[in-house]
PDB file of C-alpha atoms in Angstrom:
ATOM      1  CA  MET A1181     -13.197  17.743 -42.526  1.00 51.00           C
ATOM      2  CA  LYS A1182     -11.439  14.770 -41.019  1.00 56.00           C
ATOM      3  CA  ASN A1183      -8.265  16.811 -40.811  1.00 58.00           C
ATOM      4  CA  LEU A1184     -10.029  19.624 -39.043  1.00 49.00           C
ATOM      5  CA  ILE A1185     -11.329  17.261 -36.391  1.00 49.00           C
ATOM      6  CA  LEU A1186      -7.877  15.811 -35.981  1.00 51.00           C
ATOM      7  CA  ILE A1187      -6.332  19.255 -35.560  1.00 46.00           C
ATOM      8  CA  LEU A1188      -8.977  20.314 -33.066  1.00 46.00           C
ATOM      9  CA  THR A1189      -8.465  17.139 -31.092  1.00 49.00           C
ATOM     10  CA  ILE A1190      -4.720  17.622 -30.949  1.00 46.00           C
ATOM     11  CA  ALA A1191      -5.123  21.275 -29.993  1.00 46.00           C
ATOM     12  CA  THR A1192      -7.542  20.442 -27.183  1.00 46.00           C
ATOM     13  CA  ALA A1193      -5.324  17.670 -25.917  1.00 49.00           C
ATOM     14  CA  SER A1194      -2.228  19.859 -25.842  1.00 47.00           C
ATOM     15  CA  ILE A1195      -4.028  22.721 -24.124  1.00 44.00           C
ATOM     16  CA  THR A1196      -5.323  20.324 -21.505  1.00 45.00           C
ATOM     17  CA  PHE A1197      -1.867  18.880 -21.087  1.00 44.00           C
ATOM     18  CA  LEU A1198      -0.299  22.324 -20.774  1.00 42.00           C
ATOM     19  CA  SER A1199      -2.819  23.513 -18.235  1.00 42.00           C
ATOM     20  CA  PHE A1200      -1.947  20.504 -16.108  1.00 43.00           C
ATOM     21  CA  THR A1201       1.782  21.014 -16.326  1.00 41.00           C
ATOM     22  CA  THR A1202       2.024  24.775 -15.953  1.00 41.00           C
ATOM     23  CA  GLY A1203      -0.694  25.847 -13.517  1.00 40.00           C
ATOM     24  CA  THR A1204       0.986  24.654 -10.360  1.00 45.00           C
ATOM     25  CA  GLY A1205      -0.403  27.169  -7.915  1.00 49.00           C
ATOM     26  CA  TYR A1206       2.882  27.058  -6.047  1.00 53.00           C
ATOM     27  CA  GLU A1207       4.843  30.249  -5.742  1.00 53.00           C
ATOM     28  CA  MET A1208       8.129  30.464  -3.939  1.00 51.00           C
ATOM     29  CA  PRO A1209       8.051  33.049  -1.180  1.00 52.00           C
ATOM     30  CA  SER A1210      10.066  36.090  -2.187  1.00 45.00           C
ATOM     31  CA  ASP A1211      11.361  36.856   1.252  1.00 47.00           C
ATOM     32  CA  LYS A1212      11.705  35.305   4.662  1.00 45.00           C
ATOM     33  CA  VAL A1213       8.276  34.320   5.804  1.00 51.00           C
ATOM     34  CA  GLY A1214       5.717  34.213   8.571  1.00 53.00           C
ATOM     35  CA  LEU A1215       6.108  32.990  12.101  1.00 61.00           C
ATOM     36  CA  PRO A1216       7.068  36.390  13.533  1.00 57.00           C
ATOM     37  CA  ALA A1217       6.709  35.432  17.171  1.00 65.00           C
ATOM     38  CA  TYR A1218       8.553  32.170  16.813  1.00 78.00           C
ATOM     39  CA  ASP A1219      12.128  31.233  17.270  1.00 80.00           C
ATOM     40  CA  VAL A1220      12.862  29.521  13.959  1.00 89.00           C
ATOM     41  CA  PRO A1221      16.398  28.384  13.226  1.00 91.00           C
ATOM     42  CA  ASP A1222      17.564  29.081   9.661  1.00 91.00           C
ATOM     43  CA  ASP A1223      17.662  25.448   8.575  1.00 93.00           C
ATOM     44  CA  VAL A1224      14.060  24.905   9.683  1.00 95.00           C
ATOM     45  CA  GLN A1225      12.948  28.176   8.098  1.00 94.00           C
ATOM     46  CA  GLU A1226      14.496  27.045   4.839  1.00 93.00           C
ATOM     47  CA  ILE A1227      12.545  23.772   4.841  1.00 95.00           C
ATOM     48  CA  ILE A1228       9.281  25.594   5.508  1.00 95.00           C
ATOM     49  CA  ASP A1229      10.019  28.202   2.799  1.00 93.00           C
ATOM     50  CA  ASN A1230      10.928  25.530   0.275  1.00 92.00           C
ATOM     51  CA  SER A1231       8.343  22.859   0.845  1.00 95.00           C
ATOM     52  CA  CYS A1232       5.393  24.231   2.844  1.00 95.00           C
ATOM     53  CA  TYR A1233       4.889  27.981   2.855  1.00 94.00           C
ATOM     54  CA  GLY A1234       3.764  28.325  -0.770  1.00 93.00           C
ATOM     55  CA  CYS A1235       0.505  26.504  -0.024  1.00 95.00           C
ATOM     56  CA  HIS A1236       0.077  27.552   3.593  1.00 95.00           C
ATOM     57  CA  ASN A1237       0.055  31.370   3.543  1.00 94.00           C
ATOM     58  CA  THR A1238      -2.580  34.092   3.415  1.00 92.00           C
ATOM     59  CA  ASP A1239      -2.336  34.550  -0.364  1.00 91.00           C
ATOM     60  CA  SER A1240      -2.162  30.865  -1.190  1.00 91.00           C
ATOM     61  CA  LYS A1241      -4.396  29.602  -3.979  1.00 91.00           C
ATOM     62  CA  SER A1242      -4.920  26.429  -2.032  1.00 91.00           C
ATOM     63  CA  THR A1243      -8.057  27.341  -0.083  1.00 90.00           C
ATOM     64  CA  LYS A1244      -8.120  24.110   1.830  1.00 91.00           C
ATOM     65  CA  GLY A1245      -4.420  24.224   2.576  1.00 94.00           C
ATOM     66  CA  LYS A1246      -4.473  27.710   4.045  1.00 92.00           C
ATOM     67  CA  MET A1247      -7.657  27.033   5.973  1.00 92.00           C
ATOM     68  CA  LYS A1248      -6.019  24.119   7.769  1.00 94.00           C
ATOM     69  CA  LEU A1249      -2.719  25.862   8.346  1.00 96.00           C
ATOM     70  CA  ASN A1250      -1.600  29.433   7.657  1.00 95.00           C
ATOM     71  CA  PHE A1251       1.975  30.192   8.677  1.00 94.00           C
ATOM     72  CA  ASP A1252       1.320  33.962   8.485  1.00 92.00           C
ATOM     73  CA  LYS A1253      -1.416  33.676  11.106  1.00 91.00           C
ATOM     74  CA  LEU A1254      -0.068  30.859  13.216  1.00 93.00           C
ATOM     75  CA  SER A1255       1.203  33.026  16.025  1.00 89.00           C
ATOM     76  CA  ASP A1256      -2.082  34.990  16.139  1.00 91.00           C
ATOM     77  CA  LEU A1257      -4.027  31.913  17.167  1.00 93.00           C
ATOM     78  CA  LYS A1258      -4.795  31.295  20.810  1.00 93.00           C
ATOM     79  CA  GLN A1259      -2.275  29.235  22.719  1.00 94.00           C
ATOM     80  CA  SER A1260      -4.087  25.884  22.607  1.00 95.00           C
ATOM     81  CA  LYS A1261      -4.667  26.246  18.840  1.00 96.00           C
ATOM     82  CA  GLN A1262      -1.034  27.073  18.149  1.00 96.00           C
ATOM     83  CA  ILE A1263       0.011  23.997  20.072  1.00 96.00           C
ATOM     84  CA  GLY A1264      -2.572  21.927  18.191  1.00 97.00           C
ATOM     85  CA  LYS A1265      -1.347  23.149  14.798  1.00 97.00           C
ATOM     86  CA  LEU A1266       2.300  22.519  15.692  1.00 97.00           C
ATOM     87  CA  MET A1267       1.429  18.982  16.751  1.00 97.00           C
ATOM     88  CA  LYS A1268      -0.323  18.468  13.433  1.00 97.00           C
ATOM     89  CA  ILE A1269       2.672  19.758  11.507  1.00 97.00           C
ATOM     90  CA  SER A1270       4.697  17.197  13.388  1.00 97.00           C
ATOM     91  CA  LYS A1271       2.170  14.442  12.635  1.00 96.00           C
ATOM     92  CA  VAL A1272       1.723  15.028   8.906  1.00 96.00           C
ATOM     93  CA  VAL A1273       5.451  15.421   8.310  1.00 97.00           C
ATOM     94  CA  LYS A1274       6.235  12.306  10.343  1.00 96.00           C
ATOM     95  CA  ASN A1275       3.759  10.156   8.440  1.00 94.00           C
ATOM     96  CA  GLY A1276       4.803  11.607   5.088  1.00 94.00           C
ATOM     97  CA  LYS A1277       1.432  13.190   4.259  1.00 95.00           C
ATOM     98  CA  MET A1278       2.984  16.612   3.621  1.00 96.00           C
ATOM     99  CA  PRO A1279       4.080  18.048   1.289  1.00 96.00           C
ATOM    100  CA  THR A1280       1.265  16.569  -0.838  1.00 95.00           C
ATOM    101  CA  LYS A1281       1.926  13.666  -3.205  1.00 95.00           C
ATOM    102  CA  LYS A1282       1.141  15.735  -6.302  1.00 94.00           C
ATOM    103  CA  PHE A1283       3.544  18.452  -5.216  1.00 94.00           C
ATOM    104  CA  VAL A1284       6.361  15.992  -4.637  1.00 95.00           C
ATOM    105  CA  GLU A1285       5.769  14.418  -8.043  1.00 94.00           C
ATOM    106  CA  LYS A1286       6.058  17.832  -9.640  1.00 93.00           C
ATOM    107  CA  TYR A1287       9.021  19.011  -7.568  1.00 93.00           C
ATOM    108  CA  PRO A1288      10.943  15.895  -6.576  1.00 93.00           C
ATOM    109  CA  ASP A1289      13.728  18.058  -5.131  1.00 91.00           C
ATOM    110  CA  LYS A1290      11.327  19.557  -2.595  1.00 92.00           C
ATOM    111  CA  LYS A1291      10.524  16.207  -1.068  1.00 93.00           C
ATOM    112  CA  LEU A1292      11.812  16.220   2.481  1.00 95.00           C
ATOM    113  CA  THR A1293      14.914  14.146   3.132  1.00 95.00           C
ATOM    114  CA  ASP A1294      15.073  12.063   6.300  1.00 95.00           C
ATOM    115  CA  ASP A1295      17.256  14.733   7.901  1.00 96.00           C
ATOM    116  CA  GLU A1296      14.853  17.508   6.978  1.00 96.00           C
ATOM    117  CA  THR A1297      11.930  15.474   8.288  1.00 97.00           C
ATOM    118  CA  THR A1298      13.670  14.982  11.628  1.00 97.00           C
ATOM    119  CA  LEU A1299      14.621  18.658  11.844  1.00 97.00           C
ATOM    120  CA  LEU A1300      11.105  19.899  11.162  1.00 97.00           C
ATOM    121  CA  VAL A1301       9.401  17.355  13.422  1.00 97.00           C
ATOM    122  CA  THR A1302      11.788  18.028  16.297  1.00 97.00           C
ATOM    123  CA  TRP A1303      11.347  21.765  15.930  1.00 96.00           C
ATOM    124  CA  ALA A1304       7.538  21.546  15.896  1.00 96.00           C
ATOM    125  CA  ASP A1305       7.469  19.188  18.899  1.00 96.00           C
ATOM    126  CA  ASN A1306       9.833  21.387  20.914  1.00 95.00           C
ATOM    127  CA  MET A1307       7.953  24.536  20.003  1.00 94.00           C
ATOM    128  CA  ALA A1308       4.694  22.921  21.169  1.00 95.00           C
ATOM    129  CA  VAL A1309       6.255  21.954  24.495  1.00 94.00           C
ATOM    130  CA  GLU A1310       7.713  25.426  24.908  1.00 92.00           C
ATOM    131  CA  LEU A1311       4.361  27.094  24.222  1.00 92.00           C
ATOM    132  CA  SER A1312       2.624  24.768  26.666  1.00 92.00           C
ATOM    133  CA  GLY A1313       4.825  26.238  29.388  1.00 85.00           C
ATOM    134  CA  GLU A1314       6.174  22.906  30.570  1.00 73.00           C
TER     135      GLU A1314
ATOM    136  CA  MET B  88     -33.295 -17.156 -13.425  1.00 81.00           C
ATOM    137  CA  LYS B  89     -33.913 -19.500 -10.537  1.00 88.00           C
ATOM    138  CA  LYS B  90     -30.354 -20.705 -10.912  1.00 93.00           C
ATOM    139  CA  VAL B  91     -28.941 -17.208 -10.444  1.00 94.00           C
ATOM    140  CA  PHE B  92     -31.023 -16.802  -7.339  1.00 94.00           C
ATOM    141  CA  TYR B  93     -29.689 -20.054  -5.839  1.00 94.00           C
ATOM    142  CA  ILE B  94     -26.118 -19.071  -6.666  1.00 94.00           C
ATOM    143  CA  ILE B  95     -26.549 -15.755  -4.882  1.00 93.00           C
ATOM    144  CA  ILE B  96     -27.989 -17.493  -1.835  1.00 93.00           C
ATOM    145  CA  VAL B  97     -25.093 -19.957  -1.736  1.00 94.00           C
ATOM    146  CA  ILE B  98     -22.515 -17.161  -2.041  1.00 92.00           C
ATOM    147  CA  PHE B  99     -24.273 -15.229   0.706  1.00 91.00           C
ATOM    148  CA  ILE B 100     -24.211 -18.259   3.014  1.00 91.00           C
ATOM    149  CA  LEU B 101     -20.567 -19.036   2.243  1.00 91.00           C
ATOM    150  CA  ALA B 102     -19.679 -15.386   2.876  1.00 90.00           C
ATOM    151  CA  GLN B 103     -20.966 -15.761   6.434  1.00 90.00           C
ATOM    152  CA  PHE B 104     -18.095 -18.136   7.175  1.00 88.00           C
ATOM    153  CA  LEU B 105     -15.614 -15.493   6.009  1.00 86.00           C
ATOM    154  CA  SER B 106     -17.042 -12.819   8.280  1.00 86.00           C
ATOM    155  CA  PRO B 107     -14.258 -11.012  10.181  1.00 89.00           C
ATOM    156  CA  LYS B 108     -14.073 -10.932  13.939  1.00 89.00           C
ATOM    157  CA  LEU B 109     -15.338  -7.544  15.116  1.00 94.00           C
ATOM    158  CA  PRO B 110     -12.964  -5.504  17.322  1.00 95.00           C
ATOM    159  CA  GLU B 111     -13.407  -6.345  21.012  1.00 94.00           C
ATOM    160  CA  THR B 112     -15.470  -4.132  23.246  1.00 93.00           C
ATOM    161  CA  SER B 113     -14.841  -3.109  26.820  1.00 92.00           C
ATOM    162  CA  PHE B 114     -17.076  -1.075  29.094  1.00 93.00           C
ATOM    163  CA  SER B 115     -14.604  -0.487  31.857  1.00 92.00           C
ATOM    164  CA  ASN B 116     -12.204   2.204  30.661  1.00 95.00           C
ATOM    165  CA  PRO B 117     -10.561   4.184  33.446  1.00 96.00           C
ATOM    166  CA  ASP B 118      -8.820   6.518  30.954  1.00 97.00           C
ATOM    167  CA  ASP B 119     -12.053   7.481  29.215  1.00 97.00           C
ATOM    168  CA  LEU B 120     -12.654  11.147  28.326  1.00 98.00           C
ATOM    169  CA  ILE B 121     -16.201  11.352  29.685  1.00 97.00           C
ATOM    170  CA  ILE B 122     -15.452   9.498  32.922  1.00 96.00           C
ATOM    171  CA  ASN B 123     -12.504  11.758  33.689  1.00 97.00           C
ATOM    172  CA  ASN B 124     -14.422  14.965  33.022  1.00 96.00           C
ATOM    173  CA  PRO B 125     -17.454  14.730  35.300  1.00 94.00           C
ATOM    174  CA  GLU B 126     -18.233  18.422  34.761  1.00 93.00           C
ATOM    175  CA  MET B 127     -18.922  17.726  31.074  1.00 96.00           C
ATOM    176  CA  ASN B 128     -22.387  18.911  30.125  1.00 93.00           C
ATOM    177  CA  ALA B 129     -24.909  16.096  29.531  1.00 96.00           C
ATOM    178  CA  ASN B 130     -25.506  17.514  26.048  1.00 95.00           C
ATOM    179  CA  VAL B 131     -21.894  17.005  25.084  1.00 97.00           C
ATOM    180  CA  GLN B 132     -21.830  13.512  26.551  1.00 97.00           C
ATOM    181  CA  ASP B 133     -24.913  12.571  24.565  1.00 96.00           C
ATOM    182  CA  ILE B 134     -23.452  13.870  21.311  1.00 97.00           C
ATOM    183  CA  LEU B 135     -20.196  12.000  21.827  1.00 98.00           C
ATOM    184  CA  ARG B 136     -21.872   8.741  22.794  1.00 97.00           C
ATOM    185  CA  ASN B 137     -24.487   9.005  20.074  1.00 95.00           C
ATOM    186  CA  SER B 138     -22.352  10.131  17.169  1.00 97.00           C
ATOM    187  CA  CYS B 139     -18.736   9.151  17.831  1.00 97.00           C
ATOM    188  CA  TYR B 140     -18.323   6.419  20.433  1.00 97.00           C
ATOM    189  CA  ASP B 141     -19.291   3.503  18.175  1.00 96.00           C
ATOM    190  CA  CYS B 142     -16.123   4.037  16.145  1.00 97.00           C
ATOM    191  CA  HIS B 143     -13.892   6.059  18.479  1.00 98.00           C
ATOM    192  CA  SER B 144     -14.084   4.176  21.780  1.00 98.00           C
ATOM    193  CA  ASN B 145     -13.906   0.637  23.125  1.00 98.00           C
ATOM    194  CA  GLU B 146     -17.637   0.849  23.836  1.00 96.00           C
ATOM    195  CA  THR B 147     -18.755  -0.010  20.314  1.00 96.00           C
ATOM    196  CA  GLY B 148     -22.380  -1.097  20.080  1.00 94.00           C
ATOM    197  CA  TYR B 149     -22.853  -3.808  17.475  1.00 94.00           C
ATOM    198  CA  PRO B 150     -26.424  -4.036  16.137  1.00 92.00           C
ATOM    199  CA  TRP B 151     -27.587  -7.456  14.842  1.00 92.00           C
ATOM    200  CA  TYR B 152     -26.634  -6.727  11.221  1.00 91.00           C
ATOM    201  CA  SER B 153     -23.013  -6.054  12.256  1.00 93.00           C
ATOM    202  CA  TYR B 154     -22.475  -9.805  12.247  1.00 93.00           C
ATOM    203  CA  ILE B 155     -23.758 -10.343   8.717  1.00 92.00           C
ATOM    204  CA  SER B 156     -21.283 -10.440   5.862  1.00 89.00           C
ATOM    205  CA  PRO B 157     -20.537  -8.230   3.918  1.00 90.00           C
ATOM    206  CA  ILE B 158     -21.684  -5.463   6.316  1.00 91.00           C
ATOM    207  CA  SER B 159     -19.442  -6.958   8.990  1.00 94.00           C
ATOM    208  CA  PHE B 160     -16.372  -6.147   6.885  1.00 94.00           C
ATOM    209  CA  LEU B 161     -17.300  -2.468   6.705  1.00 93.00           C
ATOM    210  CA  ILE B 162     -18.074  -2.142  10.390  1.00 95.00           C
ATOM    211  CA  SER B 163     -14.972  -4.042  11.412  1.00 96.00           C
ATOM    212  CA  ARG B 164     -12.767  -1.842   9.247  1.00 95.00           C
ATOM    213  CA  ASP B 165     -14.286   1.491  10.323  1.00 96.00           C
ATOM    214  CA  THR B 166     -14.141   0.573  13.994  1.00 97.00           C
ATOM    215  CA  LYS B 167     -10.527  -0.538  13.748  1.00 97.00           C
ATOM    216  CA  LEU B 168      -9.370   2.500  11.767  1.00 97.00           C
ATOM    217  CA  GLY B 169     -11.487   4.879  13.836  1.00 97.00           C
ATOM    218  CA  ARG B 170      -9.996   3.650  17.122  1.00 97.00           C
ATOM    219  CA  GLU B 171      -6.493   3.871  15.709  1.00 96.00           C
ATOM    220  CA  GLU B 172      -6.979   7.541  14.829  1.00 95.00           C
ATOM    221  CA  LEU B 173      -8.803   8.508  17.990  1.00 97.00           C
ATOM    222  CA  ASN B 174      -9.915   6.412  20.955  1.00 98.00           C
ATOM    223  CA  PHE B 175     -11.836   8.347  23.597  1.00 98.00           C
ATOM    224  CA  SER B 176     -11.542   5.325  25.923  1.00 98.00           C
ATOM    225  CA  GLU B 177      -7.791   5.953  26.121  1.00 97.00           C
ATOM    226  CA  TRP B 178      -7.925   9.738  26.183  1.00 98.00           C
ATOM    227  CA  GLU B 179      -6.050  10.261  29.457  1.00 97.00           C
ATOM    228  CA  THR B 180      -3.011   8.371  28.145  1.00 98.00           C
ATOM    229  CA  LEU B 181      -2.352  11.254  25.719  1.00 97.00           C
ATOM    230  CA  SER B 182      -0.077  14.082  26.805  1.00 96.00           C
ATOM    231  CA  LYS B 183      -1.534  17.588  26.983  1.00 96.00           C
ATOM    232  CA  ILE B 184       0.069  18.713  23.760  1.00 96.00           C
ATOM    233  CA  GLU B 185      -1.067  15.527  21.991  1.00 97.00           C
ATOM    234  CA  ARG B 186      -4.602  16.264  23.145  1.00 98.00           C
ATOM    235  CA  ALA B 187      -4.346  19.779  21.699  1.00 97.00           C
ATOM    236  CA  GLY B 188      -3.366  18.258  18.338  1.00 97.00           C
ATOM    237  CA  VAL B 189      -6.244  15.777  18.361  1.00 98.00           C
ATOM    238  CA  ILE B 190      -8.688  18.514  19.371  1.00 98.00           C
ATOM    239  CA  ASP B 191      -7.610  20.564  16.365  1.00 97.00           C
ATOM    240  CA  ASP B 192      -8.479  17.503  14.249  1.00 96.00           C
ATOM    241  CA  ILE B 193     -11.835  17.084  15.974  1.00 98.00           C
ATOM    242  CA  THR B 194     -12.925  20.704  15.538  1.00 96.00           C
ATOM    243  CA  ASP B 195     -11.814  20.659  11.874  1.00 95.00           C
ATOM    244  CA  GLU B 196     -13.623  17.416  11.073  1.00 96.00           C
ATOM    245  CA  VAL B 197     -16.809  18.403  12.881  1.00 97.00           C
ATOM    246  CA  SER B 198     -17.047  21.930  11.485  1.00 95.00           C
ATOM    247  CA  GLU B 199     -16.500  20.629   7.954  1.00 93.00           C
ATOM    248  CA  GLY B 200     -19.128  17.942   8.478  1.00 94.00           C
ATOM    249  CA  GLU B 201     -16.636  15.140   7.716  1.00 95.00           C
ATOM    250  CA  MET B 202     -17.439  13.346  10.956  1.00 95.00           C
ATOM    251  CA  PRO B 203     -19.466  11.327  11.839  1.00 95.00           C
ATOM    252  CA  MET B 204     -18.938   9.403   8.581  1.00 95.00           C
ATOM    253  CA  SER B 205     -21.876   9.783   6.211  1.00 93.00           C
ATOM    254  CA  ILE B 206     -22.290   6.025   5.772  1.00 93.00           C
ATOM    255  CA  TYR B 207     -22.914   5.887   9.513  1.00 94.00           C
ATOM    256  CA  THR B 208     -25.500   8.668   9.662  1.00 94.00           C
ATOM    257  CA  LEU B 209     -27.297   7.053   6.724  1.00 91.00           C
ATOM    258  CA  ILE B 210     -28.233   4.178   9.015  1.00 90.00           C
ATOM    259  CA  HIS B 211     -28.087   5.929  12.391  1.00 93.00           C
ATOM    260  CA  ARG B 212     -30.394   8.812  11.522  1.00 89.00           C
ATOM    261  CA  ASP B 213     -30.183  10.381  14.959  1.00 92.00           C
ATOM    262  CA  ALA B 214     -26.356  10.465  14.933  1.00 95.00           C
ATOM    263  CA  GLY B 215     -26.109  13.341  12.447  1.00 95.00           C
ATOM    264  CA  LEU B 216     -25.073  16.697  13.932  1.00 96.00           C
ATOM    265  CA  ASN B 217     -27.063  19.859  13.325  1.00 95.00           C
ATOM    266  CA  ASP B 218     -25.407  23.275  13.553  1.00 96.00           C
ATOM    267  CA  GLN B 219     -26.271  23.594  17.212  1.00 96.00           C
ATOM    268  CA  ASP B 220     -24.784  20.182  18.067  1.00 97.00           C
ATOM    269  CA  LYS B 221     -21.612  21.098  16.188  1.00 97.00           C
ATOM    270  CA  GLU B 222     -21.295  24.364  18.072  1.00 97.00           C
ATOM    271  CA  ILE B 223     -21.845  22.682  21.456  1.00 97.00           C
ATOM    272  CA  LEU B 224     -19.238  20.030  20.704  1.00 98.00           C
ATOM    273  CA  ILE B 225     -16.644  22.428  19.290  1.00 98.00           C
ATOM    274  CA  ASN B 226     -17.079  24.911  22.150  1.00 97.00           C
ATOM    275  CA  TRP B 227     -16.621  22.220  24.736  1.00 98.00           C
ATOM    276  CA  PHE B 228     -13.409  20.948  23.149  1.00 98.00           C
ATOM    277  CA  GLU B 229     -11.984  24.440  22.678  1.00 97.00           C
ATOM    278  CA  ASN B 230     -12.606  25.350  26.309  1.00 97.00           C
ATOM    279  CA  TYR B 231     -11.180  22.042  27.417  1.00 97.00           C
ATOM    280  CA  ALA B 232      -8.060  22.643  25.290  1.00 97.00           C
ATOM    281  CA  ASP B 233      -7.606  26.097  26.854  1.00 96.00           C
ATOM    282  CA  SER B 234      -7.991  24.660  30.346  1.00 95.00           C
ATOM    283  CA  LEU B 235      -5.095  22.261  29.713  1.00 95.00           C
ATOM    284  CA  PHE B 236      -2.580  25.101  29.567  1.00 93.00           C
ATOM    285  CA  GLU B 237      -3.801  27.424  32.309  1.00 84.00           C
TER     286      GLU B 237
END
C-alpha cells in the first residue's frame, strides 16, 4: 500500500514536471512571416522570426500576446494604431520586457543581444517615423 | 491584552514619523493635455480628472488620510510610479509618435479594466468606469491619435 502511494506520487510528480518542460506553446515559424506592407531588412526579420513571432501571430496559443500585438495583422491596423504598436515594440524591447522572462529562461539563445536590441529598436522607431509621414 | 493594544498604538504613532513625503503638486501646467485641447468634450475631461488625474498628473488631490502612515506609503508610491509611466500634465512634451504609443497603452488598459487601479476605485467609488465611460474615453483618444497624423 505504501509502495503504491509512493509510485503514484512519483508518477504524478514526473507528469507535472514533464508538462512544464515540454508544453512550451512556442512554435518556430515555418516560413518568412507577416509584415507584408513593411520594409523589413533581413537581419531584423530574423530577430522577429526567432524571438517574437511565435507568440505574436494569428495562430499563437498566447491569447494575451496576440491580442496586444499580432505581426500578421499589424499592417491592417489604421495608421495611428500601427505607429502606436511600433512604438510599443520599441519600448518593451528597450526596457527588456520582451521576449518574456519565462521564454528567455527556456531558450537562452533567443534572448536578444545588445546588437539585436539596437537593430530592432532602431527599425521600429524609424518605421514609426516613416509611417507618420514626417 | 491591554499590553498588545498599547504596543500597536505606539507602533502606529512611531510610524507617523516615518511617513514619506508625498510627490509635489502643481496646478499650473502649460503642457497639460486638457488645457491644450479646449475642444475636448466635458464628459471626457470629467472622466480623466475623476479617474486618472490623481495618479497621472501633477494635480494630485491628497485627502486627509493620505498623510497617515501606512496609507501614505501606498499613495506616495502609486503617484510616483503613475506619473513616471504617464503624466498628462506634461503631455505636450511628447512627440506625436510617442503620443500614439502611449494612447495604445491607454486604450488597452482601459478596455481591459486594468486602469484605474482597483485599490483606487475601492475608496473612490465614483472613479470606476462603466462601459459607456470606457467607450467615451477610448473614442476620444483614438480620434485624437488619428488627428495627429492628418
